[in-house]
Amino acid sequence: MRSPSPALGEVERILARQPALQAVTLPARSYPGQDAALHSVGSWSYVLARPGLPEKTAYLLARAIHRAEAPLAARLPQAIETTMANTFKAAPSAELIHPGVLKYLLEAGIAAARQ
């Protein structure tokens, strides 16, 4: 029976063609019936919002997500990678991050101020 995840060579080929993705490992028992770790590709979680979302709303949303990281990971093991730091690192450029979110990331020490 074939593994549900790509083989190592396949992961490398996928990453070469899709640079927005990255190698990920889902720990054993992340999902029901998954007894072994699965090596695959994936992307960080993104929150998409309507154009014109007020800066304060985006700031408060980022703060709430950041504060919920540990409790979420404690309840859902596969959520351990869902962090504001990982999301910031995965963004192709800071210009793609909402100004309200970026403001929070700077205040929280997750993003460095531009020189």
mmCIF file of C-alpha atoms in Angstrom:
data_model
loop_
_atom_site.group_PDB
_atom_site.id
_atom_site.type_symbol
_atom_site.label_atom_id
_atom_site.label_comp_id
_atom_site.label_asym_id
_atom_site.label_seq_id
_atom_site.Cartn_x
_atom_site.Cartn_y
_atom_site.Cartn_z
ATOM 1 C CA MET A 1 0.000 0.000 0.000
ATOM 2 C CA ARG A 2 1.329 3.439 -0.965
ATOM 3 C CA SER A 3 1.955 5.991 1.786
ATOM 4 C CA PRO A 4 -0.549 8.867 1.904
ATOM 5 C CA SER A 5 2.339 11.325 1.890
ATOM 6 C CA PRO A 6 4.916 12.041 -0.827
ATOM 7 C CA ALA A 7 8.261 10.251 -0.809
ATOM 8 C CA LEU A 8 11.395 12.286 -0.020
ATOM 9 C CA GLY A 9 12.250 12.786 -3.705
ATOM 10 C CA GLU A 10 8.687 13.841 -4.422
ATOM 11 C CA VAL A 11 8.785 16.387 -1.574
ATOM 12 C CA GLU A 12 11.949 17.913 -3.056
ATOM 13 C CA ARG A 13 10.378 18.098 -6.543
ATOM 14 C CA ILE A 14 7.204 19.692 -5.164
ATOM 15 C CA LEU A 15 9.200 22.286 -3.213
ATOM 16 C CA ALA A 16 11.274 23.131 -6.291
ATOM 17 C CA ARG A 17 8.094 23.841 -8.271
ATOM 18 C CA GLN A 18 6.104 25.490 -5.473
ATOM 19 C CA PRO A 19 8.402 27.758 -3.407
ATOM 20 C CA ALA A 20 5.491 29.028 -1.285
ATOM 21 C CA LEU A 21 5.264 25.567 0.279
ATOM 22 C CA GLN A 22 7.667 24.040 2.773
ATOM 23 C CA ALA A 23 8.538 20.624 4.111
ATOM 24 C CA VAL A 24 6.381 19.643 7.089
ATOM 25 C CA THR A 25 6.136 16.646 9.383
ATOM 26 C CA LEU A 26 2.835 15.722 10.975
ATOM 27 C CA PRO A 27 3.614 13.939 14.254
ATOM 28 C CA ALA A 28 2.169 10.475 14.785
ATOM 29 C CA ARG A 29 -1.432 10.550 16.026
ATOM 30 C CA SER A 30 -2.075 14.063 14.701
ATOM 31 C CA TYR A 31 -5.183 12.556 13.129
ATOM 32 C CA PRO A 32 -7.264 9.486 13.955
ATOM 33 C CA GLY A 33 -5.718 6.344 12.475
ATOM 34 C CA GLN A 34 -2.336 7.985 11.781
ATOM 35 C CA ASP A 35 0.144 5.831 13.696
ATOM 36 C CA ALA A 36 3.386 7.166 12.190
ATOM 37 C CA ALA A 37 4.795 10.597 11.433
ATOM 38 C CA LEU A 38 3.988 11.809 7.910
ATOM 39 C CA HIS A 39 6.512 13.840 5.941
ATOM 40 C CA SER A 40 4.834 16.067 3.396
ATOM 41 C CA VAL A 41 4.550 19.654 2.192
ATOM 42 C CA GLY A 42 2.321 22.411 3.431
ATOM 43 C CA SER A 43 1.934 26.066 4.155
ATOM 44 C CA TRP A 44 1.375 28.118 7.269
ATOM 45 C CA SER A 45 -2.088 29.188 8.218
ATOM 46 C CA TYR A 46 -3.271 32.430 6.714
ATOM 47 C CA VAL A 47 -6.083 34.693 7.762
ATOM 48 C CA LEU A 48 -7.655 36.474 4.839
ATOM 49 C CA ALA A 49 -9.835 39.510 5.349
ATOM 50 C CA ARG A 50 -11.895 41.831 3.245
ATOM 51 C CA PRO A 51 -10.229 44.859 1.706
ATOM 52 C CA GLY A 52 -10.497 47.865 3.961
ATOM 53 C CA LEU A 53 -10.439 45.918 7.232
ATOM 54 C CA PRO A 54 -9.823 48.581 9.894
ATOM 55 C CA GLU A 55 -6.296 48.635 11.336
ATOM 56 C CA LYS A 56 -7.600 48.284 14.894
ATOM 57 C CA THR A 57 -9.630 45.180 13.988
ATOM 58 C CA ALA A 58 -6.617 43.524 12.322
ATOM 59 C CA TYR A 59 -4.428 44.432 15.316
ATOM 60 C CA LEU A 60 -6.912 42.907 17.782
ATOM 61 C CA LEU A 61 -7.296 39.779 15.652
ATOM 62 C CA ALA A 62 -3.511 39.279 15.515
ATOM 63 C CA ARG A 63 -3.259 39.789 19.279
ATOM 64 C CA ALA A 64 -6.057 37.277 19.938
ATOM 65 C CA ILE A 65 -4.475 34.665 17.666
ATOM 66 C CA HIS A 66 -1.082 35.188 19.325
ATOM 67 C CA ARG A 67 -2.546 34.856 22.826
ATOM 68 C CA ALA A 68 -4.393 31.673 21.812
ATOM 69 C CA GLU A 69 -1.326 29.834 20.456
ATOM 70 C CA ALA A 70 -0.503 27.801 23.578
ATOM 71 C CA PRO A 71 -4.098 26.925 24.533
ATOM 72 C CA LEU A 72 -4.845 25.898 20.935
ATOM 73 C CA ALA A 73 -1.713 23.727 20.708
ATOM 74 C CA ALA A 74 -2.597 22.090 24.043
ATOM 75 C CA ARG A 75 -5.996 21.065 22.672
ATOM 76 C CA LEU A 76 -4.964 20.259 19.107
ATOM 77 C CA PRO A 77 -1.442 18.805 18.663
ATOM 78 C CA GLN A 78 -1.205 19.669 14.963
ATOM 79 C CA ALA A 79 -1.737 23.344 15.864
ATOM 80 C CA ILE A 80 1.680 23.594 17.535
ATOM 81 C CA GLU A 81 3.096 25.098 14.335
ATOM 82 C CA THR A 82 0.321 27.681 14.031
ATOM 83 C CA THR A 83 2.080 30.697 15.487
ATOM 84 C CA MET A 84 2.261 34.348 14.571
ATOM 85 C CA ALA A 85 6.055 33.999 14.312
ATOM 86 C CA ASN A 86 5.756 31.166 11.775
ATOM 87 C CA THR A 87 3.132 33.039 9.811
ATOM 88 C CA PHE A 88 5.323 36.148 9.716
ATOM 89 C CA LYS A 89 8.360 34.124 8.594
ATOM 90 C CA ALA A 90 6.316 32.464 5.849
ATOM 91 C CA ALA A 91 5.046 35.736 4.363
ATOM 92 C CA PRO A 92 6.915 36.478 1.133
ATOM 93 C CA SER A 93 7.260 40.123 2.226
ATOM 94 C CA ALA A 94 6.151 42.302 5.114
ATOM 95 C CA GLU A 95 4.254 44.477 2.630
ATOM 96 C CA LEU A 96 1.746 41.646 2.237
ATOM 97 C CA ILE A 97 0.857 41.748 5.927
ATOM 98 C CA HIS A 98 -1.998 44.005 6.977
ATOM 99 C CA PRO A 99 -0.674 47.204 8.635
ATOM 100 C CA GLY A 100 -2.640 46.475 11.825
ATOM 101 C CA VAL A 101 -1.178 42.986 12.070
ATOM 102 C CA LEU A 102 2.313 44.279 11.353
ATOM 103 C CA LYS A 103 1.889 46.877 14.105
ATOM 104 C CA TYR A 104 1.048 44.100 16.563
ATOM 105 C CA LEU A 105 3.950 41.927 15.376
ATOM 106 C CA LEU A 106 6.364 44.803 15.926
ATOM 107 C CA GLU A 107 5.001 45.545 19.417
ATOM 108 C CA ALA A 108 5.116 41.855 20.350
ATOM 109 C CA GLY A 109 8.734 41.594 19.202
ATOM 110 C CA ILE A 110 7.878 39.066 16.477
ATOM 111 C CA ALA A 111 8.821 41.380 13.603
ATOM 112 C CA ALA A 112 11.875 43.609 13.625
ATOM 113 C CA ALA A 113 11.517 47.281 12.789
ATOM 114 C CA ARG A 114 12.894 48.197 9.384
ATOM 115 C CA GLN A 115 16.056 50.263 9.388
#
